[in-house]
Coordinates of C-alpha atoms and ligand atoms in Angstrom, one line a residue:
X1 CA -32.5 -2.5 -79.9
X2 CA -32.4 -5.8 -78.2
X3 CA -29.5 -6.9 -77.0
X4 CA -28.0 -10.5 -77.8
X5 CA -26.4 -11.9 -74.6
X6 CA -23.8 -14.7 -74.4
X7 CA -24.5 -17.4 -72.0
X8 CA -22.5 -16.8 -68.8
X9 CA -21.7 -19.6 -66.7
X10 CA -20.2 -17.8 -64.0
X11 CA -23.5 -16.7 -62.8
X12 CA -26.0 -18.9 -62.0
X13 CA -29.4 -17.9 -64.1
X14 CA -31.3 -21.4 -63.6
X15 CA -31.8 -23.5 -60.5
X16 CA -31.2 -27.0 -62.3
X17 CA -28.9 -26.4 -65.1
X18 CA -25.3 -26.4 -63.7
X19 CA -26.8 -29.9 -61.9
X20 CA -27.8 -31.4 -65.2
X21 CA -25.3 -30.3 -67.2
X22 CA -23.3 -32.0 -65.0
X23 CA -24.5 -35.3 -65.0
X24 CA -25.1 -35.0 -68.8
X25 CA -21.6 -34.4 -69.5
X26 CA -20.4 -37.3 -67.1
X27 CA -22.6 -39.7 -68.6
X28 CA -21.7 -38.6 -72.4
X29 CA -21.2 -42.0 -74.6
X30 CA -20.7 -42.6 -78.6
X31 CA -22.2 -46.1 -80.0
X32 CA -18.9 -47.1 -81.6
X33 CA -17.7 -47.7 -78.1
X34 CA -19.6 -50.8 -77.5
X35 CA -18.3 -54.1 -78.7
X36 CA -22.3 -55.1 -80.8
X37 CA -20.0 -57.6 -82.9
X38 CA -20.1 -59.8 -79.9
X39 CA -23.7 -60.5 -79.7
X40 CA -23.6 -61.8 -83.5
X41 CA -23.4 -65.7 -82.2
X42 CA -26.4 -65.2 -79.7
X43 CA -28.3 -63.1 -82.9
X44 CA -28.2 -66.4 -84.8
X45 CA -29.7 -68.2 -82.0
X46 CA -32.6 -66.2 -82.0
X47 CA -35.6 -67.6 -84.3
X48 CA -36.7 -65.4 -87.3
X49 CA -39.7 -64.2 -85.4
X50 CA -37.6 -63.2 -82.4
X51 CA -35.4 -61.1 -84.9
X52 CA -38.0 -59.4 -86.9
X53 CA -39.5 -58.0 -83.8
X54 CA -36.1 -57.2 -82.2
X55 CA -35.6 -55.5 -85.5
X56 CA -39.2 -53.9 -85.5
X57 CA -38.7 -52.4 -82.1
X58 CA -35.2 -50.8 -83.0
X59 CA -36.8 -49.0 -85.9
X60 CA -39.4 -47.8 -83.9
X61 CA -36.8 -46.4 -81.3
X62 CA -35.2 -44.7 -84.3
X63 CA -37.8 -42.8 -85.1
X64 CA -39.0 -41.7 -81.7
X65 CA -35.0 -40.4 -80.8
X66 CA -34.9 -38.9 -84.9
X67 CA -38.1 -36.8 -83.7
X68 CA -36.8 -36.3 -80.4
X69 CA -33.5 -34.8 -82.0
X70 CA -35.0 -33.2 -84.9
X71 CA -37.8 -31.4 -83.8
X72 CA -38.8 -31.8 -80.0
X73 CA -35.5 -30.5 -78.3
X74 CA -34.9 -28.1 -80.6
X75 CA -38.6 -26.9 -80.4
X76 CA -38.5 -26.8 -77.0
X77 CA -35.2 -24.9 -76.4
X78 CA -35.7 -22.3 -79.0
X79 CA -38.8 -21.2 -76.3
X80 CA -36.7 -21.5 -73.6
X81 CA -35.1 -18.2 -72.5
X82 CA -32.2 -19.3 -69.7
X83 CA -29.9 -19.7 -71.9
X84 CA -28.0 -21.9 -69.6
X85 CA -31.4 -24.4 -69.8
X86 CA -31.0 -23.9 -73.3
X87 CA -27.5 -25.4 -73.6
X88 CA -28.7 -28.4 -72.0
X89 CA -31.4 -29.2 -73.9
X90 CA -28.7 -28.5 -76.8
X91 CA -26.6 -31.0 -75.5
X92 CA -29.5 -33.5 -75.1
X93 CA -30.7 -33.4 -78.8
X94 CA -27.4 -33.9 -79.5
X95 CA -27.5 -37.3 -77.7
X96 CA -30.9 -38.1 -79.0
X97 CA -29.0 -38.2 -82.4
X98 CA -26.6 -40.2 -80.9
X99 CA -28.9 -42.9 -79.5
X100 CA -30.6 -42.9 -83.3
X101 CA -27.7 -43.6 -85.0
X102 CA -27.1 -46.0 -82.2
X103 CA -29.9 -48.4 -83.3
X104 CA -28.6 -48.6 -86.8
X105 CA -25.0 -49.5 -85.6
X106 CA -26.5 -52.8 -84.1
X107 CA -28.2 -53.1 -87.5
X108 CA -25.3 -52.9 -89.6
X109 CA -23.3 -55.1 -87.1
X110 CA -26.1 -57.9 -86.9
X111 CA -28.7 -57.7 -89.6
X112 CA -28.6 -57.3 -93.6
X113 CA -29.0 -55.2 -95.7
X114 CA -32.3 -56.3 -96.7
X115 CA -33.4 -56.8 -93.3
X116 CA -32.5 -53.4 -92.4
X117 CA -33.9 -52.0 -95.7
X118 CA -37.8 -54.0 -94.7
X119 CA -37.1 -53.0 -91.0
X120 CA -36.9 -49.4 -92.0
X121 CA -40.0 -49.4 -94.4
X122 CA -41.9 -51.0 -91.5
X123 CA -41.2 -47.7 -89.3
X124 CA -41.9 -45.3 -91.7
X125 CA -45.2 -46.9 -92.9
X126 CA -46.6 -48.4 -89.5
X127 CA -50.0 -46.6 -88.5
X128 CA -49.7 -47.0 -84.8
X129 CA -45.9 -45.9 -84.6
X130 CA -46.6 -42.8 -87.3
X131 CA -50.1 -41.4 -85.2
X132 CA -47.8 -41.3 -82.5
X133 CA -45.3 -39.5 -83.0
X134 CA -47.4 -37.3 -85.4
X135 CA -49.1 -36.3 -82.1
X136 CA -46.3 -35.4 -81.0
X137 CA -45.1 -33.6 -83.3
X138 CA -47.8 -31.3 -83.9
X139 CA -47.6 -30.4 -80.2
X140 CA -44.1 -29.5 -80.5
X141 CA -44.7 -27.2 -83.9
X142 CA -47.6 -25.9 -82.0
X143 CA -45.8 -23.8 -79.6
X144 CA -47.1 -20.3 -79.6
X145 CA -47.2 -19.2 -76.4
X146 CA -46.9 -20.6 -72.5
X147 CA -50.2 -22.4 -72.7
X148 CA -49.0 -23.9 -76.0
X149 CA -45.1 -24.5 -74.8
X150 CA -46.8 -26.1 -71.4
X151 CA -48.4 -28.9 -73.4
X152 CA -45.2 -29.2 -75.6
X153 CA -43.4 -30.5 -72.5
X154 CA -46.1 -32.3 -71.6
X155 CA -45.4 -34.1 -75.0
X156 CA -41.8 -34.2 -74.4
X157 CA -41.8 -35.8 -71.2
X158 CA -44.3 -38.9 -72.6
X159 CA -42.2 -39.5 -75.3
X160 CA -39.4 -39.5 -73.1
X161 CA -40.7 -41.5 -70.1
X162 CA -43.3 -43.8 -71.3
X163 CA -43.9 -43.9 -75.4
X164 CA -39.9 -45.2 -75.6
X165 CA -40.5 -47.9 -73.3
X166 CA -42.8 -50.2 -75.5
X167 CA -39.6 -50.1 -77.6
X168 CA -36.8 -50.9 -74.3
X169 CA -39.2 -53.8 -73.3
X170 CA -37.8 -56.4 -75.8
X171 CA -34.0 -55.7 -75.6
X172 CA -33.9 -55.6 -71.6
X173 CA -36.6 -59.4 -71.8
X174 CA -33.2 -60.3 -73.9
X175 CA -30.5 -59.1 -71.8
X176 CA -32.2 -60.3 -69.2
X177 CA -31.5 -63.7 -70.3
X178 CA -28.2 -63.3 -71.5
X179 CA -28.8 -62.5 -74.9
X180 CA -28.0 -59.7 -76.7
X181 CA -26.0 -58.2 -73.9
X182 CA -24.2 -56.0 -75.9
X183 CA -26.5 -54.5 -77.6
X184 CA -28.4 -54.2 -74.1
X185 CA -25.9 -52.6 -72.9
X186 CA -26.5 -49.6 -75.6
X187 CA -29.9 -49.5 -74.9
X188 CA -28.8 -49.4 -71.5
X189 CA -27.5 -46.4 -72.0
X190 CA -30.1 -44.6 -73.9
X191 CA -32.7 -45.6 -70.7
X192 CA -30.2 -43.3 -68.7
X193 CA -29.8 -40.8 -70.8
X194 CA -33.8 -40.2 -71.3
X195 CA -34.3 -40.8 -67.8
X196 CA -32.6 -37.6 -67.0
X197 CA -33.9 -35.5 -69.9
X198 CA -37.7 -36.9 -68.4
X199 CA -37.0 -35.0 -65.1
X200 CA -35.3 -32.0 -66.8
X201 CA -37.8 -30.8 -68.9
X202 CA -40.5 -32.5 -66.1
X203 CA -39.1 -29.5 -64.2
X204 CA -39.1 -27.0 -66.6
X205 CA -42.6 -27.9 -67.1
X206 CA -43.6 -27.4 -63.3
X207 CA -41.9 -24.1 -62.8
X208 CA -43.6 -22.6 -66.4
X209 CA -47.2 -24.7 -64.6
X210 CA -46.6 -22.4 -61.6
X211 CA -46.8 -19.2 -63.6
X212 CA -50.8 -19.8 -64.5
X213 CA -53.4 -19.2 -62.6
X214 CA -55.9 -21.8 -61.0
X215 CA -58.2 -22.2 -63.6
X216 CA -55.7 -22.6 -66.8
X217 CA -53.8 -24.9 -64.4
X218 CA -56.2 -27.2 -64.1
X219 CA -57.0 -26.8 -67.7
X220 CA -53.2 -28.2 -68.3
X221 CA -53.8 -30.8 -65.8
X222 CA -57.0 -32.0 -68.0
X223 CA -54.3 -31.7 -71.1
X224 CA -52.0 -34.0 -69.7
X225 CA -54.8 -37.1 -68.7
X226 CA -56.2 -36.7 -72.1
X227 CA -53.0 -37.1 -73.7
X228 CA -51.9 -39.6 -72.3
X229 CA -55.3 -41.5 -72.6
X230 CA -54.6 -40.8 -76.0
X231 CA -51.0 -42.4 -76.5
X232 CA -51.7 -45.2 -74.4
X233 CA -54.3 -46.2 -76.5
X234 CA -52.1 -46.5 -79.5
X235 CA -49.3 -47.9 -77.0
X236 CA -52.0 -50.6 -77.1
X237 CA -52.5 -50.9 -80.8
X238 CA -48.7 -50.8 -81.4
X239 CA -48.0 -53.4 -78.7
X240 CA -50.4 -56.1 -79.8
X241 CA -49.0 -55.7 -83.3
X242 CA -45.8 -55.9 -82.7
X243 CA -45.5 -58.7 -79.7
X244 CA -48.5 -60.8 -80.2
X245 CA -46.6 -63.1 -82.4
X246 CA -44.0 -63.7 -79.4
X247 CA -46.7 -63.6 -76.2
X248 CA -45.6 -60.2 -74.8
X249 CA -48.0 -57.6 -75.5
X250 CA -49.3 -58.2 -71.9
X251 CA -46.2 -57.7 -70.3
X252 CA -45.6 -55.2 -72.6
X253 CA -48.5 -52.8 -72.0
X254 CA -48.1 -53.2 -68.2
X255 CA -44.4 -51.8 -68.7
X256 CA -45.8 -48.9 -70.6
X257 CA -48.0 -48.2 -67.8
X258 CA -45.7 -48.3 -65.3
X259 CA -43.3 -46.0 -67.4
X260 CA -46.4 -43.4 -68.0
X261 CA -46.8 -43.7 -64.4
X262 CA -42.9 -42.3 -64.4
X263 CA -44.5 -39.6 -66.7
X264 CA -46.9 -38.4 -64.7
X265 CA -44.5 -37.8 -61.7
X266 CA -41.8 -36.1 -63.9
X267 CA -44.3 -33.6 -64.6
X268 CA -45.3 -33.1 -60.8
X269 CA -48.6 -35.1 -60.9
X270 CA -49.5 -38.8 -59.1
X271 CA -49.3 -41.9 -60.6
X272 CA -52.2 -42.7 -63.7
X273 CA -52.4 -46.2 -63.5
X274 CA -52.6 -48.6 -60.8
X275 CA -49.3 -50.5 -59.5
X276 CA -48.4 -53.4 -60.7
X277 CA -45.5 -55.7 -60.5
X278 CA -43.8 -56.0 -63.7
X279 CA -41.8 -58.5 -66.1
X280 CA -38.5 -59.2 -63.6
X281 CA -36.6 -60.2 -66.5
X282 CA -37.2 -56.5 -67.8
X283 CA -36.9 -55.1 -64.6
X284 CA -33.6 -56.6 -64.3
X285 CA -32.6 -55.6 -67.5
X286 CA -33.5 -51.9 -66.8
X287 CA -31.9 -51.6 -63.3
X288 CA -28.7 -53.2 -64.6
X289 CA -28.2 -50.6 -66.7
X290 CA -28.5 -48.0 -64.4
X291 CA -31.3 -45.9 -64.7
X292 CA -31.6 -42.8 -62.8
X293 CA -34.7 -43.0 -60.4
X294 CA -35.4 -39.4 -58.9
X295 CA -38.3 -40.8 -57.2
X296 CA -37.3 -43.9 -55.4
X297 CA -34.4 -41.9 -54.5
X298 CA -32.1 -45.1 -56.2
X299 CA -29.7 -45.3 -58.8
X300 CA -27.2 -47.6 -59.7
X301 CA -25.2 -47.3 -63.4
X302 CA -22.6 -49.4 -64.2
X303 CA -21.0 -49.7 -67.7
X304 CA -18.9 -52.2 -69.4
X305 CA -16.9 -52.1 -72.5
X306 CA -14.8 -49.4 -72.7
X307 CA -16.9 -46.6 -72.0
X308 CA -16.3 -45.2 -68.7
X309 CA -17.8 -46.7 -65.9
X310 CA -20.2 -44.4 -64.0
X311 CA -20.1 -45.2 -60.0
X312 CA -22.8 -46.3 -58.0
X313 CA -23.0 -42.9 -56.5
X314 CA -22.9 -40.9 -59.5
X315 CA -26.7 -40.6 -59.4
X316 CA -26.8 -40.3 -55.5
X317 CA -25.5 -36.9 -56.1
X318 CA -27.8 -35.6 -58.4
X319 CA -30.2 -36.9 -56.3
X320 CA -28.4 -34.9 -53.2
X321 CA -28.0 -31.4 -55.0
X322 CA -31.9 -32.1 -56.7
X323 CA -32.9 -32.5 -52.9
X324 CA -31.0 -29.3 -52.2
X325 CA -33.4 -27.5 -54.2
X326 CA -36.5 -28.3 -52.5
Ligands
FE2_401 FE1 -33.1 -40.5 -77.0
FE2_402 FE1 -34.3 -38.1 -74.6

């Protein structure tokens, strides 16, 4: 008979779980925290085009985090068997659900219920946004085996490192300027929260890469160019549609390129694209809030309102006991 075992904390089964489990607990947040009623006054300022793509973008986020939380992480940890990676990965579709409910608290706070009632038809019937995540999906119900679970992290770590980011660009170009803040500031800290769960499973992936051998690695390696050739495309589509009317979609796709660049080095490979320099408003935007950077060995997350402030170091030691590891 098999045996059903409890998890055991007191003895260390995985490499990386105690470390993020950690850092996901310390940088746990709830959406009623943030003061969003703030950012009503700079909301009216904005022009109706400005607001329908704000709005656009949100619904779009909510339906990658709903997937996220729905069906990828719990797809994922039902095939993972360290039970301690498995609570993480528990606790991290908990705060995918968190960052989904997140967008609709700035709706209720700022929009109507009309707007919110459009915004939300948008999502569900927008082709770019739907073949997306549909790709996803169908790599996360695919899993079968450790070929199959390989490319579902593979999947994972796009969606959590470059396919959210078309979505981050327009609410860090605001914040950036001063508007919005608030509401930056939740979207703040989603970017931290799926900056961490982009290296977490990037890891898991590499250590389940390791197992194969040479030939069904680079097999996997193929997978992951393809796929990503794939979403970008659509990043594309969905960009144009969605920031033409405001000027961005150039900024926009170089953004997405230098998050699937992100990607890419989560999962252990080089950089896709070429380097480019990219929107400083955004970039300020996205370093204000914080977001953890395994690879330039930088962080820096600092929170108003009144959820607790992280320190500037906070990420310096997950960095330190990451770099322990190697
Ligand atoms: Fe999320
Ligand atoms: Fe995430």
């Amino acid at each position: 008979m098999n045996l059903i075992k409890p998890v055991n904390w007191n003895q260390q089964t995985s490499e990386y779980a105690n470390i993020f489990w950690d850092q996901n607990t310390k940088q746990f947040w709830l959406d009623t925290e943030i003061p969003i009623s703030k950012d009503k006054k700079s909301w009216e300022l904005l022009s109706e085009t400005e607001k329908e793509v704000y709005m656009k973008v949100l619904s779009g986020l909510t339906l990658l985090d709903t997937e996220q939380g729905g069906v990828g992480m719990p797809s994922v940890l039902s095939y993972v068997d360290d039970l301690q990676e498995k609570a993480v990965l528990t606790f991290m579709a908990a705060m995918e659900q968190i960052h989904a409910k997140s967008y609709s608290t700035i709706f209720t706070t700022l929009a109507t219920k009309v707007q919110i009632d459009s915004t939300f038809k948008w999502a569900e019937n927008n082709k770019w946004l739907q073949k997306k995540t549909k790709i996803i999906e169908e790599h996360y119900k695919g899993i079968r085996d450790s070929f199959t679970f390989c490319k579902a992290l593979i999947a994972s770590v796009f969606l959590e490192s470059c396919l959210f980011y078309s979505g981050f660009f327009y609410p860090f170009f605001l914040a950036g300027q001063g508007k919005l803040k608030n509401s930056g500031e939740i979207i703040s800290l989603i970017t931290r929260d799926e900056s961490i769960h982009g290296v977490f499973v990037g890891l898991i992936f590499q250590k389940e890469r390791e197992k194969f051998d040479a030939n069904t690695k680079s097999q996997i390696d193929d997978f992951a160019k393809t796929l990503l050739d794939e979403l970008y495309e659509l990043e594309e589509k969905y960009s144009e549609e969605v920031y033409d009317d405001i000027g961005l979609s150039h900024e926009v796709k170089k953004f997405v390129r230098y998050n699937a660049n992100k990607a890419m080095m989560n999962l252990g490979y080089e950089a896709y694209f070429k380097n480019e320099e990219i929107n400083p408003i955004v970039l300020n935007g996205l370093n204000a809030g914080g977001t953890f950077d395994f690879f330039s060995q930088k962080g820096s997350a600092y929170v108003k309102a009144k959820v607790e402030p992280l320190r500037e170091d906070d990420f310096e030691e997950l960095n330190k006991r990451l770099e322990a590891l190697k």
